[in-house]
PDB file of C-alpha atoms in Angstrom:
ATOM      1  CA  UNK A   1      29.646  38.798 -52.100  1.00  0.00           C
ATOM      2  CA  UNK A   2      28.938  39.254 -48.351  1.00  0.00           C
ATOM      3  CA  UNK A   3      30.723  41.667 -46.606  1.00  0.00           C
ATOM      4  CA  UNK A   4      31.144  39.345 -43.532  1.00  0.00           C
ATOM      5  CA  UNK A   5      30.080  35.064 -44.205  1.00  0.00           C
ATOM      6  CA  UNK A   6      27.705  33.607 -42.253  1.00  0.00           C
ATOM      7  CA  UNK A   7      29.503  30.511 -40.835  1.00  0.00           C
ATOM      8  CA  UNK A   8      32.385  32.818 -37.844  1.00  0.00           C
ATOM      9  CA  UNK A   9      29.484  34.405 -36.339  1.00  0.00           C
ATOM     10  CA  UNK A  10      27.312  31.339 -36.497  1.00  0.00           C
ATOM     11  CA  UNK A  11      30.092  28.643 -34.827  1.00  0.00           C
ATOM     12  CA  UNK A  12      29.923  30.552 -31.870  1.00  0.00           C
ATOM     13  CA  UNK A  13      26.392  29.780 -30.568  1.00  0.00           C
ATOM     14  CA  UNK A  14      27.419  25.242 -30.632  1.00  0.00           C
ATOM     15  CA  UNK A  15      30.959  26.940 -28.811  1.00  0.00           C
ATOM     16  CA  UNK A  16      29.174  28.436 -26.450  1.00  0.00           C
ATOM     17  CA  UNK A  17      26.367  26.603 -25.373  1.00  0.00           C
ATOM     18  CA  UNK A  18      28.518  23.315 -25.133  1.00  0.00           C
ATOM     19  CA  UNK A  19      30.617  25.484 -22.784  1.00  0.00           C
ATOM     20  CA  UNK A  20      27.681  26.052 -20.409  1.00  0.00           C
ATOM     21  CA  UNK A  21      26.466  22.789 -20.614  1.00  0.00           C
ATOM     22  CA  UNK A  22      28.271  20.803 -18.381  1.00  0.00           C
ATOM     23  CA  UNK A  23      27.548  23.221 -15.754  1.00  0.00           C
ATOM     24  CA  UNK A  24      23.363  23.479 -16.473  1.00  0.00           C
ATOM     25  CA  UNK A  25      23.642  19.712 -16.919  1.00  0.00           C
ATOM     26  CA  UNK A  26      26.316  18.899 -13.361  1.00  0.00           C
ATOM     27  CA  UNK A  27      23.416  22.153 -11.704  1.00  0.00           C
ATOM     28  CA  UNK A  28      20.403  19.841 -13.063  1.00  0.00           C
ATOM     29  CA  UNK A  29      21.537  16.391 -11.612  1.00  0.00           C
ATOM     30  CA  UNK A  30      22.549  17.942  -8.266  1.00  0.00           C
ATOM     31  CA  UNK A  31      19.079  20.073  -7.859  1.00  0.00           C
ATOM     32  CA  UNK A  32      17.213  16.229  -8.886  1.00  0.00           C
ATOM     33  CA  UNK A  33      19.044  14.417  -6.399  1.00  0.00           C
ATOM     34  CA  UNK A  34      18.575  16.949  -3.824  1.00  0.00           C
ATOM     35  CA  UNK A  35      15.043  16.923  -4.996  1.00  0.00           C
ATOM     36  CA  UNK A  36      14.948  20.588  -5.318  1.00  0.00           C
ATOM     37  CA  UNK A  37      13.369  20.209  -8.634  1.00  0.00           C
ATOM     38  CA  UNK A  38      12.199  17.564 -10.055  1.00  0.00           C
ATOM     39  CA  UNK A  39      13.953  15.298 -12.561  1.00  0.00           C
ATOM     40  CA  UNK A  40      12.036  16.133 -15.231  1.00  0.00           C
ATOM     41  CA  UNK A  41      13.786  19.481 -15.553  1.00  0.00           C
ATOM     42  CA  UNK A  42      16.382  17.642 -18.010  1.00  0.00           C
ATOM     43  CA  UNK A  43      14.282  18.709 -20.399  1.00  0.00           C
ATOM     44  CA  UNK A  44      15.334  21.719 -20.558  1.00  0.00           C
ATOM     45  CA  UNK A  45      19.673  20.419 -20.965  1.00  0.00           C
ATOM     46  CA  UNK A  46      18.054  17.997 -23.224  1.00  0.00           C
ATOM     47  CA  UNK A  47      16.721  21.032 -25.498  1.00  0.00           C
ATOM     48  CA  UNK A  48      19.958  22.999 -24.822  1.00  0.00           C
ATOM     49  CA  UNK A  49      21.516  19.658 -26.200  1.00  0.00           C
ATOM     50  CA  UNK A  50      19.600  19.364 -29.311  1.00  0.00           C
ATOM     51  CA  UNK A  51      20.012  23.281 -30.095  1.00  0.00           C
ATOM     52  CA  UNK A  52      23.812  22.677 -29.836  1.00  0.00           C
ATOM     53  CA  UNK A  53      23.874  20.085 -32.122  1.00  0.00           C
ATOM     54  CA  UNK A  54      22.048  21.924 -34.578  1.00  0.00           C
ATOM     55  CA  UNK A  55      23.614  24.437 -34.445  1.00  0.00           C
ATOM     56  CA  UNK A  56      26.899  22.570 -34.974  1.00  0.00           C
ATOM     57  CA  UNK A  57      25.482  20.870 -37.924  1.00  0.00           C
ATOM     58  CA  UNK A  58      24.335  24.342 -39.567  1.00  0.00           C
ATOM     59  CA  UNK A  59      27.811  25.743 -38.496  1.00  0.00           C
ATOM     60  CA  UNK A  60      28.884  22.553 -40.781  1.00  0.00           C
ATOM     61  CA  UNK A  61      27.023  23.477 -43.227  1.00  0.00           C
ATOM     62  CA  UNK A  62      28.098  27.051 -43.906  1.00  0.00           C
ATOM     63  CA  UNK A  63      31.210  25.607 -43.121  1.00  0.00           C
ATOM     64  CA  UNK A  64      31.640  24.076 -46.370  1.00  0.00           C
ATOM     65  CA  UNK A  65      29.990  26.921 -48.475  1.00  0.00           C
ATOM     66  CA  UNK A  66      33.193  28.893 -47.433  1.00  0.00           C
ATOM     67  CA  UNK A  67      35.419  26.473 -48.193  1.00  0.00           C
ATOM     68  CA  UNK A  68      34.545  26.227 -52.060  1.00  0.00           C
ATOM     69  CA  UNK A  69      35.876  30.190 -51.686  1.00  0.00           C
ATOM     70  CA  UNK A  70      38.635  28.664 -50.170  1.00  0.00           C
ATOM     71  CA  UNK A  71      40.236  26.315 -52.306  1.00  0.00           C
ATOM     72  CA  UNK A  72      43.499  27.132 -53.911  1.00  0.00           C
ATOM     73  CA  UNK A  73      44.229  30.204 -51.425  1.00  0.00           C
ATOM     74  CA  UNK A  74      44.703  28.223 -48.461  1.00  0.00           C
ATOM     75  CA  UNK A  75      45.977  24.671 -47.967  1.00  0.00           C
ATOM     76  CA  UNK A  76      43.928  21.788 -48.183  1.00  0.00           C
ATOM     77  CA  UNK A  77      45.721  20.083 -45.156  1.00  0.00           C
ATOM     78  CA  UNK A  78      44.158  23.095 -43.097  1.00  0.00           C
ATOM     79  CA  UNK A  79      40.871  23.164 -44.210  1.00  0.00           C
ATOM     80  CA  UNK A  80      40.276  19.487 -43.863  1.00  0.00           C
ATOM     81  CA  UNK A  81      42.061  19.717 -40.237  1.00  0.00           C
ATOM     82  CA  UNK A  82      39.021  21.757 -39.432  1.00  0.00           C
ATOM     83  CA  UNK A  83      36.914  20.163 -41.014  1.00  0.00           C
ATOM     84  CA  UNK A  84      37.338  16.994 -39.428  1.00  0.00           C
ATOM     85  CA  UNK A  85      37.781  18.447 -35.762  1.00  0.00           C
ATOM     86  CA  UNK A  86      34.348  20.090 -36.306  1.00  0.00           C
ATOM     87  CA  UNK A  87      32.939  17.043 -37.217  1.00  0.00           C
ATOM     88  CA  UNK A  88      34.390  15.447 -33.895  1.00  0.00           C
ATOM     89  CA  UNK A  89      32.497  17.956 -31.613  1.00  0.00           C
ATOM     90  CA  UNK A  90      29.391  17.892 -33.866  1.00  0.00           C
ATOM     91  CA  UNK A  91      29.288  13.612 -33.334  1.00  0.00           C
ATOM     92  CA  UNK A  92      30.513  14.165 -29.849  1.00  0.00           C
ATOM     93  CA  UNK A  93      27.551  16.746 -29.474  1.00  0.00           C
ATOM     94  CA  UNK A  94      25.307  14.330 -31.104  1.00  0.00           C
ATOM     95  CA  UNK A  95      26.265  11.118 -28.458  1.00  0.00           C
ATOM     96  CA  UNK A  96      25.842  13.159 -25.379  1.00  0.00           C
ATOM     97  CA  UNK A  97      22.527  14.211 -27.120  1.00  0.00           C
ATOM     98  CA  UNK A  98      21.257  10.823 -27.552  1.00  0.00           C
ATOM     99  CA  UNK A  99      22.387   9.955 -23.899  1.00  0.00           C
ATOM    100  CA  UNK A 100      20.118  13.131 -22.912  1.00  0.00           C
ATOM    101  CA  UNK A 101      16.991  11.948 -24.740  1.00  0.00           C
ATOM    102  CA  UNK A 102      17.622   8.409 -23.209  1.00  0.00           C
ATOM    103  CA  UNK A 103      18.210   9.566 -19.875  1.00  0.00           C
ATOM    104  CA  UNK A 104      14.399  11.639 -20.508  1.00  0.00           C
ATOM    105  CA  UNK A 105      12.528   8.624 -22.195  1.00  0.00           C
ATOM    106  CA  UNK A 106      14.121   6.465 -18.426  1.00  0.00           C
ATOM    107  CA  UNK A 107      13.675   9.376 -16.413  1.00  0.00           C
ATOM    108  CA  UNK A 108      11.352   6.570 -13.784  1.00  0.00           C
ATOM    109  CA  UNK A 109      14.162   3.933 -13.911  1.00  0.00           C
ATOM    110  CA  UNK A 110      17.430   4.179 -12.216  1.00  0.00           C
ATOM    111  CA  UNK A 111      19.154   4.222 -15.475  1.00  0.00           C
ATOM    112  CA  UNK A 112      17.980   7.699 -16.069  1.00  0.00           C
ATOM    113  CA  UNK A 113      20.270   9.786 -13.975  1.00  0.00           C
ATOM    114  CA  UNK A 114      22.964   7.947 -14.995  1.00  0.00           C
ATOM    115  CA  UNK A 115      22.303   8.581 -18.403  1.00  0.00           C
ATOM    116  CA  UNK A 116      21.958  11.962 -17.609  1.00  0.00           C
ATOM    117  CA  UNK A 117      25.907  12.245 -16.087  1.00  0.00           C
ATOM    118  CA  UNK A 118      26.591  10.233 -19.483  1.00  0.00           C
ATOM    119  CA  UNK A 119      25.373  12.838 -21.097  1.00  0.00           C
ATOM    120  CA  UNK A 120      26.838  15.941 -19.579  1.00  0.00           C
ATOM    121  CA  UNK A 121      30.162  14.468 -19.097  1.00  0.00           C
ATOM    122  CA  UNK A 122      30.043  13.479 -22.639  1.00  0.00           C
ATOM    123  CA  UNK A 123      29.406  17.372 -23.257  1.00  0.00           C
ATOM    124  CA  UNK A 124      32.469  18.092 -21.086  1.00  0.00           C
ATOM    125  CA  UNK A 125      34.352  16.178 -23.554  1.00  0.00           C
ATOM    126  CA  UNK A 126      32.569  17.588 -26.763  1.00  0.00           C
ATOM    127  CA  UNK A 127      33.751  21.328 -25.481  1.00  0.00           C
ATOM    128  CA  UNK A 128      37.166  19.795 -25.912  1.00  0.00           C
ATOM    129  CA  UNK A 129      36.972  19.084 -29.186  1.00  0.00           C
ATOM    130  CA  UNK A 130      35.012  22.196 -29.983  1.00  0.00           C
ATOM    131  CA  UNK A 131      37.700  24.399 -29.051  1.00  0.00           C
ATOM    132  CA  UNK A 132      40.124  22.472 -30.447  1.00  0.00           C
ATOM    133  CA  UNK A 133      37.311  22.961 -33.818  1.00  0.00           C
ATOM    134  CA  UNK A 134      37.366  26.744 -33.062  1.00  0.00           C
ATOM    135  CA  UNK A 135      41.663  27.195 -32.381  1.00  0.00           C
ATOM    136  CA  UNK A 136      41.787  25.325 -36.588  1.00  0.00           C
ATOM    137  CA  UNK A 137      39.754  27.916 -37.627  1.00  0.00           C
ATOM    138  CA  UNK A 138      41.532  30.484 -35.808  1.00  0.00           C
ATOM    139  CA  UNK A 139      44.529  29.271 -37.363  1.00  0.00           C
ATOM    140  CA  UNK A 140      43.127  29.538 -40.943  1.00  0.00           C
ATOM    141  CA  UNK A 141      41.919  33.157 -40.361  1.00  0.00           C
ATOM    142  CA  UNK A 142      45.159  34.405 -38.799  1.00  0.00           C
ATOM    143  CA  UNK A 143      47.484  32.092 -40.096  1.00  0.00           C
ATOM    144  CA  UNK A 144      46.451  30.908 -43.531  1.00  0.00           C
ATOM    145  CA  UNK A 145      45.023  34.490 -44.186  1.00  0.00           C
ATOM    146  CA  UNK A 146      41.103  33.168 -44.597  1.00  0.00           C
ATOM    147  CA  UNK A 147      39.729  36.597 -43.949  1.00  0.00           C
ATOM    148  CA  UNK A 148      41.069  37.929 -47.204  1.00  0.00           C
ATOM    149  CA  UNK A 149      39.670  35.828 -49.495  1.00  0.00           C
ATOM    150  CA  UNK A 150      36.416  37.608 -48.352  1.00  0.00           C
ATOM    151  CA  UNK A 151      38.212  40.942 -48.148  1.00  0.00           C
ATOM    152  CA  UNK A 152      36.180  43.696 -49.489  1.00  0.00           C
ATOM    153  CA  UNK A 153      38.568  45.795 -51.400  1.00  0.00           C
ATOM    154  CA  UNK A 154      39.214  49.750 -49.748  1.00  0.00           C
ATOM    155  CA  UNK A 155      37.664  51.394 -53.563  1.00  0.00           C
ATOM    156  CA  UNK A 156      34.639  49.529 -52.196  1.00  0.00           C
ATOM    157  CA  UNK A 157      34.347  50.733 -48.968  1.00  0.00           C
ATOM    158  CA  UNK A 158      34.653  53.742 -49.690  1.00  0.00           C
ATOM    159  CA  UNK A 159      31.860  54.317 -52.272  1.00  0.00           C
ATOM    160  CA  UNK A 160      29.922  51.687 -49.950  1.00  0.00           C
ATOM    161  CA  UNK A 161      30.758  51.471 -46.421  1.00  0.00           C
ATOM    162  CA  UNK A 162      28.123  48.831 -45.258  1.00  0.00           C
ATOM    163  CA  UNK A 163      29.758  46.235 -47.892  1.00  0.00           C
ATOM    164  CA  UNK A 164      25.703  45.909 -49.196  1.00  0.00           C
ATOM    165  CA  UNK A 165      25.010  45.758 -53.007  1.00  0.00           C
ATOM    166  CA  UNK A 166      22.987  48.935 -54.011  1.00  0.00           C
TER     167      UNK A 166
END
């Protein structure tokens, strides 16, 4: 068993790009309409959308690997609480995504910028549910005690203090 699971360090990266989002995407529309650059830049929220999303989805993912490890030490109202909240900012993450690529693929028309505040105000929204996502799993670490059901015990530290199988 891991010393430290995969899926705390890995929900930070959807966290905290869908926390800078808004702001890149709110920075991209202004600099467009003041034709300081030109509106094809979305691309780049548009890839900063899609790498959110994924990550979200492989946050999922691993998610559920550590809940199997789960069951029966902490309750099941909990873990599908969090569950279901990530799943909320992962489909939130996903619409403002889809708004993104459509605002791209329109980019000539004047459907495309508003598309593009679609988007990133849909991403405002998404960080809502994100940290409401991140304050359930909070609650199951320091709460529900989550951490010590991967607790390494001290007899193993000691003879191996990186937690790695010799």
């Amino acid at each position: 068993m891991d010393a430290v699971p995969f899926h705390p360090a890995l929900v930070h990266v959807p966290l905290g790009l869908a926390i800078v989002l808004p702001f890149v995407g709110f920075g991209v529309l202004l600099a467009s309409r003041r034709q300081w650059l030109p509106f094809r830049t979305w691309g780049v929220v548009l890839f900063l959308q899609v790498v959110t999303t994924a990550s979200g989805v492989l946050a999922m993912r691993t998610g559920e690997a550590e809940e199997e490890l789960l069951e029966g030490q902490i309750p099941d109202e909990a873990l599908e609480r969090h569950e279901e909240l990530a799943e909320q900012f992962v489909w939130a993450m996903a619409a403002s995504t889809a708004l993104g690529a459509g605002a791209l693929l329109l980019q000539a028309t004047p459907a495309g910028p508003w598309l593009a505040l679609a988007s990133t105000t849909g991403t405002g929204a998404a960080v809502g549910l994100g940290i409401r996502a991140g304050a359930s799993g909070g609650e199951l670490v320091y709460r529900h005690g989550a951490a010590d059901a991967r607790r390494i015990p001290a007899t193993d530290r000691q003879s191996n203090p990186n937690g790695h199988e010799d």
